[in-house]
Structure formats: structure tokens, C-alpha cells
Tab-separated table of C-alpha atoms in Angstrom:
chain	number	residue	atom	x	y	z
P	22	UNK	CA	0.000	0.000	0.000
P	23	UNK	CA	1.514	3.328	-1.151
P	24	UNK	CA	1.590	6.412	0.720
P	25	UNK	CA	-1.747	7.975	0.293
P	26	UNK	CA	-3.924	4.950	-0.634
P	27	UNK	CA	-6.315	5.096	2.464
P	28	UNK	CA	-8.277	8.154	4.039
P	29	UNK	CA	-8.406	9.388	7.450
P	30	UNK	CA	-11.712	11.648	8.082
P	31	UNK	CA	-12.076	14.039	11.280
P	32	UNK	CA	-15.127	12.494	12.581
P	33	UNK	CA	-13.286	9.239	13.995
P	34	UNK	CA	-11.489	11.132	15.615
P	35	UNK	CA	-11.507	11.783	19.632
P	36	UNK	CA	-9.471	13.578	22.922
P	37	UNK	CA	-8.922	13.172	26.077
P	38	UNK	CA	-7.085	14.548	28.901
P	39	UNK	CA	-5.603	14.500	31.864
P	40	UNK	CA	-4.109	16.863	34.671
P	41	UNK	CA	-0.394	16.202	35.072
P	42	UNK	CA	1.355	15.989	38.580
P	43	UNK	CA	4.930	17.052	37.190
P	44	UNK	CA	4.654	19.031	34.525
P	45	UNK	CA	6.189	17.464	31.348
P	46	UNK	CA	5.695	14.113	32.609
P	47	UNK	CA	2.686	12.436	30.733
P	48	UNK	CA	-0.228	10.718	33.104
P	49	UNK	CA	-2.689	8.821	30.723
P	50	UNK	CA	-5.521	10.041	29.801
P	51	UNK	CA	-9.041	8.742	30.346
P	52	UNK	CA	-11.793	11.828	30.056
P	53	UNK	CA	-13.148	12.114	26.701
P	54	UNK	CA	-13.301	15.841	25.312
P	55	UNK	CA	-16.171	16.628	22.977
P	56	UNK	CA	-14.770	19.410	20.913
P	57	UNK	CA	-15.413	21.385	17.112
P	58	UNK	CA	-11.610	21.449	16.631
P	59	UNK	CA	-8.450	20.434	17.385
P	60	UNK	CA	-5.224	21.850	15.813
P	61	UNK	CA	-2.650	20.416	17.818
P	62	UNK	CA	0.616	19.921	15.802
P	63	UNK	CA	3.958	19.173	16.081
P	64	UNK	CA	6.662	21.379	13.693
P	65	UNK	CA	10.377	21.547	14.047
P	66	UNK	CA	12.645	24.839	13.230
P	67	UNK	CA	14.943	23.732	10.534
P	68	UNK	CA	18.270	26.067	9.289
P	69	UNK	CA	19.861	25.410	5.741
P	70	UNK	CA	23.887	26.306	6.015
P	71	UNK	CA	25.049	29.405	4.332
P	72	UNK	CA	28.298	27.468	3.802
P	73	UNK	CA	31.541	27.924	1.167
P	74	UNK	CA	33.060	24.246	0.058
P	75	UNK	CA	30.376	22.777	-1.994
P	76	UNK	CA	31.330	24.166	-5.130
P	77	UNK	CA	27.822	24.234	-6.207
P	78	UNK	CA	25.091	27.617	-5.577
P	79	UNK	CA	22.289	25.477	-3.826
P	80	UNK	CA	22.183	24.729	-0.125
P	81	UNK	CA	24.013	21.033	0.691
P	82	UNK	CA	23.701	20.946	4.820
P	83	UNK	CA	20.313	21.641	6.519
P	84	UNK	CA	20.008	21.094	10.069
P	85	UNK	CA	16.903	20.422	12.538
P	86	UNK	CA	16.459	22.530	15.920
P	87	UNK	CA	13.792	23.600	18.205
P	88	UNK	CA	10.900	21.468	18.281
P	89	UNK	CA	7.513	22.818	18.994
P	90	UNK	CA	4.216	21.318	20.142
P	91	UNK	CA	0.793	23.107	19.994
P	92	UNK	CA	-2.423	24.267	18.737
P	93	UNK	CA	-5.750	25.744	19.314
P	94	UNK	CA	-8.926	23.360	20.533
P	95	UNK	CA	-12.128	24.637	20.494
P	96	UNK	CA	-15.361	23.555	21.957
P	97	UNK	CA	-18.467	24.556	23.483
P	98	UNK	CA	-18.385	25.989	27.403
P	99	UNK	CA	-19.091	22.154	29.020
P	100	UNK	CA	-20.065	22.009	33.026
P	101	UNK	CA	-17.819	19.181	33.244
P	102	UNK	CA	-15.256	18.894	29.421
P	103	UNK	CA	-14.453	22.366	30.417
P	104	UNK	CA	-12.927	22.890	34.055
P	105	UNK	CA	-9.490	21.226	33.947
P	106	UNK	CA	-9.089	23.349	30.188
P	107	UNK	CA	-10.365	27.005	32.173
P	108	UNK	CA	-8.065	26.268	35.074
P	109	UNK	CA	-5.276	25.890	32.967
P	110	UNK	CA	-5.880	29.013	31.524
P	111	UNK	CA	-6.708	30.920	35.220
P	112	UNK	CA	-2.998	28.959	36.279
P	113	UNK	CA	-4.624	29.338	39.733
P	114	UNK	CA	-6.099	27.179	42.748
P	115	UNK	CA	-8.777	24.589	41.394
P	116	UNK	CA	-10.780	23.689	44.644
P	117	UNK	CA	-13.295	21.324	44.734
P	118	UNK	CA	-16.130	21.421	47.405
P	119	UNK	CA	-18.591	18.319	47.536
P	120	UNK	CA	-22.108	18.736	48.242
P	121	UNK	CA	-25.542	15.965	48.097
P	122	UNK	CA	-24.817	14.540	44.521
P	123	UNK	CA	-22.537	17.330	43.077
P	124	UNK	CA	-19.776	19.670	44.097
P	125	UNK	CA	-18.547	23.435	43.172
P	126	UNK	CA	-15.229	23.960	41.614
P	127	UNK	CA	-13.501	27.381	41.809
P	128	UNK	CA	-10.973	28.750	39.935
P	129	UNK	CA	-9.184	31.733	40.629
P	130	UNK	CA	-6.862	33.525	38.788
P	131	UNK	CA	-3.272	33.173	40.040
P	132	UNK	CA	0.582	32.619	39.388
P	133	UNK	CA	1.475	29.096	39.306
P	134	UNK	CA	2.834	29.402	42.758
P	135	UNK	CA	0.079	26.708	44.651
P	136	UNK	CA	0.015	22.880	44.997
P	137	UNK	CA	-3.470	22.995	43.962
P	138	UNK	CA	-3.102	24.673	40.721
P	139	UNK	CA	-3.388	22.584	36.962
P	140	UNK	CA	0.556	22.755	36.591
P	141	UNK	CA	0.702	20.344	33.225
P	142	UNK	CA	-2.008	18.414	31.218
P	143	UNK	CA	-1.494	15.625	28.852
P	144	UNK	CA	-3.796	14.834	25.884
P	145	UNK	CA	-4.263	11.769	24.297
P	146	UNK	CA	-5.681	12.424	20.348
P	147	UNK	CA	-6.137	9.928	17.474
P	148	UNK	CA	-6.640	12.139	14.152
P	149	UNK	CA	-9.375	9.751	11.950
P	150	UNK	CA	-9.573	6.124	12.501
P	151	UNK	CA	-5.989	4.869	13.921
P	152	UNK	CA	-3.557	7.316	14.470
P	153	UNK	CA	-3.242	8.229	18.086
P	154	UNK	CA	-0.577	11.149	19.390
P	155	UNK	CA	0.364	11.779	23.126
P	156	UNK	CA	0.791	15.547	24.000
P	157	UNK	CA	2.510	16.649	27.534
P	158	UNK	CA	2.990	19.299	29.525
P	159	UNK	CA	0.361	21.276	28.119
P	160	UNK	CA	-0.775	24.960	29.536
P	161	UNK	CA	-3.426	27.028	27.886
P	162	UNK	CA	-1.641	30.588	26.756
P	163	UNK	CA	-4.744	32.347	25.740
P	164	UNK	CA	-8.231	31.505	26.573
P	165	UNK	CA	-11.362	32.868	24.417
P	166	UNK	CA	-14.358	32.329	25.181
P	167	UNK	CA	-17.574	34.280	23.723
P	168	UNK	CA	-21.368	33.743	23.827
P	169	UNK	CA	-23.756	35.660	20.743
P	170	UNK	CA	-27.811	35.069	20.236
P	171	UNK	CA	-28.444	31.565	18.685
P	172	UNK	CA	-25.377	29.509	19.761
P	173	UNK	CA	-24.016	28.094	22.360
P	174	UNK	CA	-21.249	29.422	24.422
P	175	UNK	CA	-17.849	28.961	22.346
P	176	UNK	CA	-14.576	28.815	23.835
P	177	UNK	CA	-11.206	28.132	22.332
P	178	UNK	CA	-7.662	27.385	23.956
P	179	UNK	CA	-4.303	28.190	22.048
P	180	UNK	CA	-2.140	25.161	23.809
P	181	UNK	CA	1.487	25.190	23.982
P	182	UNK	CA	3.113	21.602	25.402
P	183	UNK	CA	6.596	20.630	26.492
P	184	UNK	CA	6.774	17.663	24.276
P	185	UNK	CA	4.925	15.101	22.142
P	186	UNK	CA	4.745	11.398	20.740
P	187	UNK	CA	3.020	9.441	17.962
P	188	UNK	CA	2.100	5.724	18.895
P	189	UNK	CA	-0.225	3.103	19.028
P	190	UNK	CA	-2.043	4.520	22.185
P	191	UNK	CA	-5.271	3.975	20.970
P	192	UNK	CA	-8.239	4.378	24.053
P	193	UNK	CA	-11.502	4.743	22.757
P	194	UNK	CA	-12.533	1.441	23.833
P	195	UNK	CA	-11.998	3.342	27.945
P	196	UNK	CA	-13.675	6.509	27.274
P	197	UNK	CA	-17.142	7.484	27.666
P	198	UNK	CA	-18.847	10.836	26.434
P	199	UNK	CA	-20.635	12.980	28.939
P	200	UNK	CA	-24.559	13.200	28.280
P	201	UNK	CA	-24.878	16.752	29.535
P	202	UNK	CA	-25.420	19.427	27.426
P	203	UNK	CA	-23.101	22.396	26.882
P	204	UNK	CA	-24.055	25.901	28.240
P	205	UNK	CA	-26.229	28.059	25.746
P	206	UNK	CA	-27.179	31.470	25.407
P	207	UNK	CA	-30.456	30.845	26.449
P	208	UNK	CA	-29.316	29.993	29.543
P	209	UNK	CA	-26.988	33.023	30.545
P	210	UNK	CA	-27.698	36.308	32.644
P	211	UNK	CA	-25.215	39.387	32.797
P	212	UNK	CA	-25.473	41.169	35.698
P	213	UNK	CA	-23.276	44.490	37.136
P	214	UNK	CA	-23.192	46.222	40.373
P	215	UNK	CA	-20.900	48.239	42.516
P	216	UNK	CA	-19.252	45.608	44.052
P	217	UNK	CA	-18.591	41.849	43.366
P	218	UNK	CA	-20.774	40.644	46.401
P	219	UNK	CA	-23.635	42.732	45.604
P	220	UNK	CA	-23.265	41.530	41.793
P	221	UNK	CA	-23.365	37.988	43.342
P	222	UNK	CA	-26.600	38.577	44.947
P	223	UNK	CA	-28.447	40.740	43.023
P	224	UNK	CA	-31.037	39.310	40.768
P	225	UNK	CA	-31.516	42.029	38.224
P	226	UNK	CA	-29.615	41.218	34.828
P	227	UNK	CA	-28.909	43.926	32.502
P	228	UNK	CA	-29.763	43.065	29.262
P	229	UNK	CA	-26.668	41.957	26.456
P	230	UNK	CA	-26.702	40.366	22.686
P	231	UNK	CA	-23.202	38.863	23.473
P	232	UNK	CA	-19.845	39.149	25.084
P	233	UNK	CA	-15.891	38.063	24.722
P	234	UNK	CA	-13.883	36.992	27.266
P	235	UNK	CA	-9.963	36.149	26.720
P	236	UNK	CA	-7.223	35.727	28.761
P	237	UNK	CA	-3.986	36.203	27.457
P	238	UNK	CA	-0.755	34.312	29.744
P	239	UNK	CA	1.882	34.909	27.337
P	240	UNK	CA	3.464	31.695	28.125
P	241	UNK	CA	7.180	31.632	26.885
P	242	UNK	CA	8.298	28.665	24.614
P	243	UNK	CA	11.324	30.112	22.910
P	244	UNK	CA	15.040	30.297	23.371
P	245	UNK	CA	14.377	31.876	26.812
P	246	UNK	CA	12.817	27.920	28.037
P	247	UNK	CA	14.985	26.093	26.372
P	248	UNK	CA	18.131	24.794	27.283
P	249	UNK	CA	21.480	22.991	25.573
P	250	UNK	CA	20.835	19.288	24.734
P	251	UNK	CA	17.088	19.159	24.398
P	252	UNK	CA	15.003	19.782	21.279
P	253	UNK	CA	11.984	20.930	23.448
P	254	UNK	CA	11.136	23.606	26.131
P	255	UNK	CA	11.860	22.326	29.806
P	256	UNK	CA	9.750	25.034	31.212
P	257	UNK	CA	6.767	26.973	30.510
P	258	UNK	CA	6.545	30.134	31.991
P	259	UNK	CA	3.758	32.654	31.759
P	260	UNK	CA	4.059	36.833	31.781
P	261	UNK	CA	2.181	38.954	32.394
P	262	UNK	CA	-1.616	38.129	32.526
P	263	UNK	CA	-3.956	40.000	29.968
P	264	UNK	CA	-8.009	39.498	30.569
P	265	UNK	CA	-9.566	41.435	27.919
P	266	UNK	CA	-13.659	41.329	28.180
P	267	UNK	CA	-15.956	42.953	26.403
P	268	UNK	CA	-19.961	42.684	26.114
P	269	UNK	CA	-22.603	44.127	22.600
P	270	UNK	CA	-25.930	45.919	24.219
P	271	UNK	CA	-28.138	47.871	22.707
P	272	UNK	CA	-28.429	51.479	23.646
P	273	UNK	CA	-31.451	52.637	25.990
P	274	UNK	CA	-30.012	54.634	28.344
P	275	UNK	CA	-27.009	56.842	29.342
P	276	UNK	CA	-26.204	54.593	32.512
P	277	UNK	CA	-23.174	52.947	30.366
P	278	UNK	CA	-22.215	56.366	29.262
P	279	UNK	CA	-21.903	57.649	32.617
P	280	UNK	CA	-20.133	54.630	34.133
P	281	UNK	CA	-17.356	55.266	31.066
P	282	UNK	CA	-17.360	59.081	32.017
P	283	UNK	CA	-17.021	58.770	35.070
P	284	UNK	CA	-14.526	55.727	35.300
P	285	UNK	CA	-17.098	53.997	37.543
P	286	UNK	CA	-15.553	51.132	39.225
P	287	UNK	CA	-17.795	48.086	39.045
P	288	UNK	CA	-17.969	44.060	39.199
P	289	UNK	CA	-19.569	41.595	36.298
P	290	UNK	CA	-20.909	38.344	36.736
P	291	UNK	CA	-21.675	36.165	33.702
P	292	UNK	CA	-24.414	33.764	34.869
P	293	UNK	CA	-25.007	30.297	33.130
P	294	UNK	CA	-27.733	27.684	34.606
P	295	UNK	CA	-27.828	24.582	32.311
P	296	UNK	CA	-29.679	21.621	32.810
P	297	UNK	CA	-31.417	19.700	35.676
P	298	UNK	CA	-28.777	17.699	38.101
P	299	UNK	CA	-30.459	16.421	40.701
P	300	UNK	CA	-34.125	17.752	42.244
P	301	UNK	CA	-31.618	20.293	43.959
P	302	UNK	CA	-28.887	21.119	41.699
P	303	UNK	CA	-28.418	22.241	37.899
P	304	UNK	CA	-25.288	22.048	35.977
P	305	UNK	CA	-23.833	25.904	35.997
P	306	UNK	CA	-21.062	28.171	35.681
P	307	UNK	CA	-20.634	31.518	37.417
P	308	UNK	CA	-17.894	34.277	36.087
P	309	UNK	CA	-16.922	37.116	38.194
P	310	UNK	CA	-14.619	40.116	37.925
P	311	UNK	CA	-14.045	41.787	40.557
P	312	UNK	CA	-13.154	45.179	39.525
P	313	UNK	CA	-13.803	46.423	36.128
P	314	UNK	CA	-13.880	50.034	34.376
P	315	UNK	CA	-16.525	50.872	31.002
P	316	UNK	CA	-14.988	52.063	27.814
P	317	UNK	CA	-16.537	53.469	24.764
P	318	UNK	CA	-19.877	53.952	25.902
P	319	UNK	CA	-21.448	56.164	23.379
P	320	UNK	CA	-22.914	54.354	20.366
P	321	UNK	CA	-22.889	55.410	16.417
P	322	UNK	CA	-25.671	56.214	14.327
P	323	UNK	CA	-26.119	53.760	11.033
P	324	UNK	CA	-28.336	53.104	8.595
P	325	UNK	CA	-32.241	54.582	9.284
P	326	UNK	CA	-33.679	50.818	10.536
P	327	UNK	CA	-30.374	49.893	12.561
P	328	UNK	CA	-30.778	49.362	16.334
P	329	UNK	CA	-28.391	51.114	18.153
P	330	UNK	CA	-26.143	49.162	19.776
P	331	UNK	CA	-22.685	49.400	21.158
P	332	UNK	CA	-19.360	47.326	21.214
P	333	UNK	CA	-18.403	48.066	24.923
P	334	UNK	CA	-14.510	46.748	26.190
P	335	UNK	CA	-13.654	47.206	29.702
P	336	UNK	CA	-11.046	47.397	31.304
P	337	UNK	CA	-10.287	44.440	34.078
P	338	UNK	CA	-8.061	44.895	36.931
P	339	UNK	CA	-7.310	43.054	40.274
P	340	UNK	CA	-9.698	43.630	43.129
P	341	UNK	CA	-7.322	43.596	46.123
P	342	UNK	CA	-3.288	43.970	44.523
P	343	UNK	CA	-0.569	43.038	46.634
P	344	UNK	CA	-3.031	40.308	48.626
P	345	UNK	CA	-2.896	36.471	48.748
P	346	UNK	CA	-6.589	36.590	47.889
P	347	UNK	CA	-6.606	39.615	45.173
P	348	UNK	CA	-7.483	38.441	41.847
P	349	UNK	CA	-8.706	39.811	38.952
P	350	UNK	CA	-11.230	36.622	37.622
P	351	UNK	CA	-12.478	33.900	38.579
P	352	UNK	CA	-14.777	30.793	37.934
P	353	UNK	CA	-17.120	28.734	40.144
P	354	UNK	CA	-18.556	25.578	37.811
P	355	UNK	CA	-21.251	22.942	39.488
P	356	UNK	CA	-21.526	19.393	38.078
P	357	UNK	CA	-21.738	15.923	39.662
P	358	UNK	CA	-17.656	15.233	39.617
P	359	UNK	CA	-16.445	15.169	42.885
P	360	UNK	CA	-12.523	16.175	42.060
P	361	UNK	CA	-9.738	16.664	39.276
């Protein structure tokens, strides 16, 4: 059989992951991922050799170098496919509180610097019917995540990993897929106030068409986490954290206007409740910051039957700097797992 004979197609394809207890070092993987795309690849920075002695104009040496691992994988926001993915991106505690039948899992933002943080996940993913690749030491590096009238909520994760392996690895016959339902539109509130806890309590929701959420850790993978003798990074380190939000509302009122005037300080909590759990419980996900500021307020006039409606970014800062507990996002999820 020649090279090209058969066909793989993206359908038989699956993912799963794992959270890593030493980063780099891969732990198999056993929870299935639903997802809408996975990009994951592995590329290698080659050099030809500007060199004299040949005798001939074309390049005769070419060398191989840095090896790099990672892509983007998409999906829709999932109550329990999501958490270990959205704590990777937070790189913050993931705590896990039980209660009868289900159990809360926060996730603040942080710096890496806490036993209970996701330090390293490992992904198992065959591409079509047989071809199965092991992925390691994987951090998110930017998270997006964004919700709009008709769909569900979307979120995608631009991956970098340590290292990475083809073999025959093949788990399908171990995994199960979830039965619960992602987290829709339908089923989200946005709601602002002065502070976070009265945001948390409050029951009024100001109305939205959509939002973006993304989280930017530039996560260094060049020279700078490399090292002699190795191919791939040994380390991943993050900078400096961007979150970068961002909601569409129409325009009724000057109260957005004046909170951008005035450089109100306010909090935002993104409410999702999905489905029934248990006859207490539904599957959910809360996201709150803290300690946000309103820009570009003031909508434009379009055509003579447009709405108006505004594209408002905001600014998002930590609530309490210079504290163990200050933070400038976070994320509570419910679902019926008890741990990660």
C-alpha cells in the first residue's frame, strides 16, 4: 500500500485529557473531550547552512532545531469537558467542594505558585480512525471564550506543550462521552453592580446580545525555556496576565455612558444555569470580575432601521493587589464530579 492509498476523516477522531502531577511528565488520559476542533501539531525549526566548500550555488547541509508542540482546541463551554481546560488558563487554585450529589469547583486567577493549581495536562488524540498522538505538559496561553444570540457558548484554547509522541495509544474502547449538554445562550444572565458581592446577589440582569472573554498568559516557549541538549522547552513560563472582556448591548439609556465618564468602578458576573442535576442542583457556571472600568460607551448612528447598539470593552483589573486573595477573575462551575 503506497503512501496515500487510504483516508483518514475528522469524525473518527476523539481527545482526552488528563491533569499532570509534574509538569512534562505524561499521566494517561481517560476523560473524553467533545470538541469542534483540534489543531494540535507538532513542527520543528529547521536552518539550511550558508556554507563555502560545496562548489555548487544550492544549499548542501540543513540542520533540525527547536521542536515545537501546539495548537488551538475549540469547543463549546461544558459544566464538566471544560474545568481542567479554564483552570489551565486561570494557572490558579482549582478547589473542589462536595455537596448531596454534586460539588462546586472554583478557579481563581493566580501565578502558578500553589500545589493545587493545573501545573501540566497531557492529551491523548487519534486524528481519523488509527492514528493516536500523546501531547505533555500542556498549559493554555490564551483563553477565548464568547457567547452571541443563537449559539451556544464557544470557547477556544491556544495550547502550547513541552513535548509530544506518535504511537499506538489507541483508548476509545476506555472513554465514555458525557450526556450533559453544553451551556447556551439561552441559559446566561449578565449582571453588574458596585461591588462583586452585591453583583453575586443581586437578581436584576442587565440586558446583552453577546460578550468576549480572553485571557492572554503569554506563556514563553522560545530560546528563553529552552536549554542545551534538548530539542523541546523544559519550562513553561507565563508573563504577564492580559483578561480582555468585552460585552454588545443595545443602547437605551445613558447609565453605560456615565459609568465610562465617570470611570465607575464596578464588578460583572456572567451567569449560566444549564440543565437539571439532581431535584436540587443544575449544571452551571458563574464568572466574576471583581473590579472592572466601562470604555466606549457612546454608540454610532447607522443606517435609518439599525438598532443602536454598542461594542463596549472594559477594562479588568485586580480587586485587592498586593493580597494572597486579590485576583482579577475567577470561575465557580457545578456538576456531579467530585474532584480533578
Amino acid at each position: 500500500m503506497a503512501v496515500g492509498d487510504e483516508a483518514q476523516v475528522g469524525i473518527r477522531s476523539y481527545a482526552a485529557l488528563a491533569r499532570e502531577t509534574t509538569l512534562g511528565t505524561y499521566l494517561s488520559a481517560t476523560s473524553a473531550v467533545v470538541f469542534q476542533s483540534c489543531s494540535f501539531r507538532t513542527t520543528f525549526e529547521t536552518m539550511k547552512l550558508d556554507q563555502i566548500g560545496t562548489g555548487q550555488r544550492g544549499y548542501a547541509r540543513r540542520v533540525q532545531m527547536g521542536k515545537n508542540v501546539g495548537g488551538t482546541f475549540e469547543q463549546y463551554v461544558h459544566p464538566q469537558e471544560s474545568v481542567l481546560l479554564i483552570a489551565s488558563a486561570l494557572q490558579g487554585a482549582l478547589v473542589s467542594n462536595s455537596l448531596t450529589a454534586a460539588a462546586d469547583h472554583s478557579i481563581a486567577s493566580g501565578n502558578l505558585n500553589t500545589t493545587t493549581a493545573v501545573m501540566g495536562l497531557s492529551f491523548n488524540v487519534r486524528k481519523g480512525d488509527t492514528l493516536t498522538f500523546r501531547y505533555l505538559g500542556g498549559r493554555v496561553n490564551q483563553m477565548r471564550m464568547s457567547a452571541e444570540i443563537g449559539q451556544p457558548v464557544k470557547v477556544s484554547y491556544d495550547m502550547v506543550f513541552i513535548d509530544s509522541t506518535q504511537q499506538a495509544d489507541d483508548i476509545a474502547s476506555i472513554l465514555s462521552v458525557s450526556s450533559v449538554l453544553p451551556l447556551t445562550y439561552v441559559d446566561g444572565a449578565y449582571r453588574y453592580s458596585s461591588t462583586e458581592a452585591l453583583a453575586a446577589t443581586t437578581t436584576a440582569a442587565e440586558r446583552i446580545q453577546g460578550f468576549e472573554l480572553v485571557i492572554n498568559n503569554n506563556i514563553k516557549s522560545d530560546k528563553d525555556a529552552r536549554e542545551l541538549g534538548r530539542t523541546t522547552p523544559r519550562v513553561l513560563p507565563a508573563g504577564r496576565r492580559e483578561v480582555e472582556f468585552k460585552i454588545f448591548q443595545r443602547w437605551d439609556t445613558t447609565t453605560t455612558f456615565n459609568r465610562m465618564v465617570q470611570a465607575t468602578a464596578g464588578a460583572v458576573e456572567l451567569f449560566f444555569d444549564g440543565q437539571s442535576m439532581t431535584a436540587e442542583y443544575t449544571y452551571r457556571m458563574t464568572v466574576r470580575m471583581p473590579n472592572v472600568r466601562y470604555n466606549e460607551a457612546d454608540p454610532a448612528i447607522g443606517r435609518p432601521d439599525e438598532v443602536l447598539s454598542m461594542e463596549i470593552p472594559m477594562d479588568v483589573l485586580i480587586d485587592s493587589p498586593g493580597t494572597s486573595t486579590g485576583r482579577e477573575i475567577g470561575f465557580t462551575i457545578r456538576n456531579n464530579q467530585v474532584s480533578y
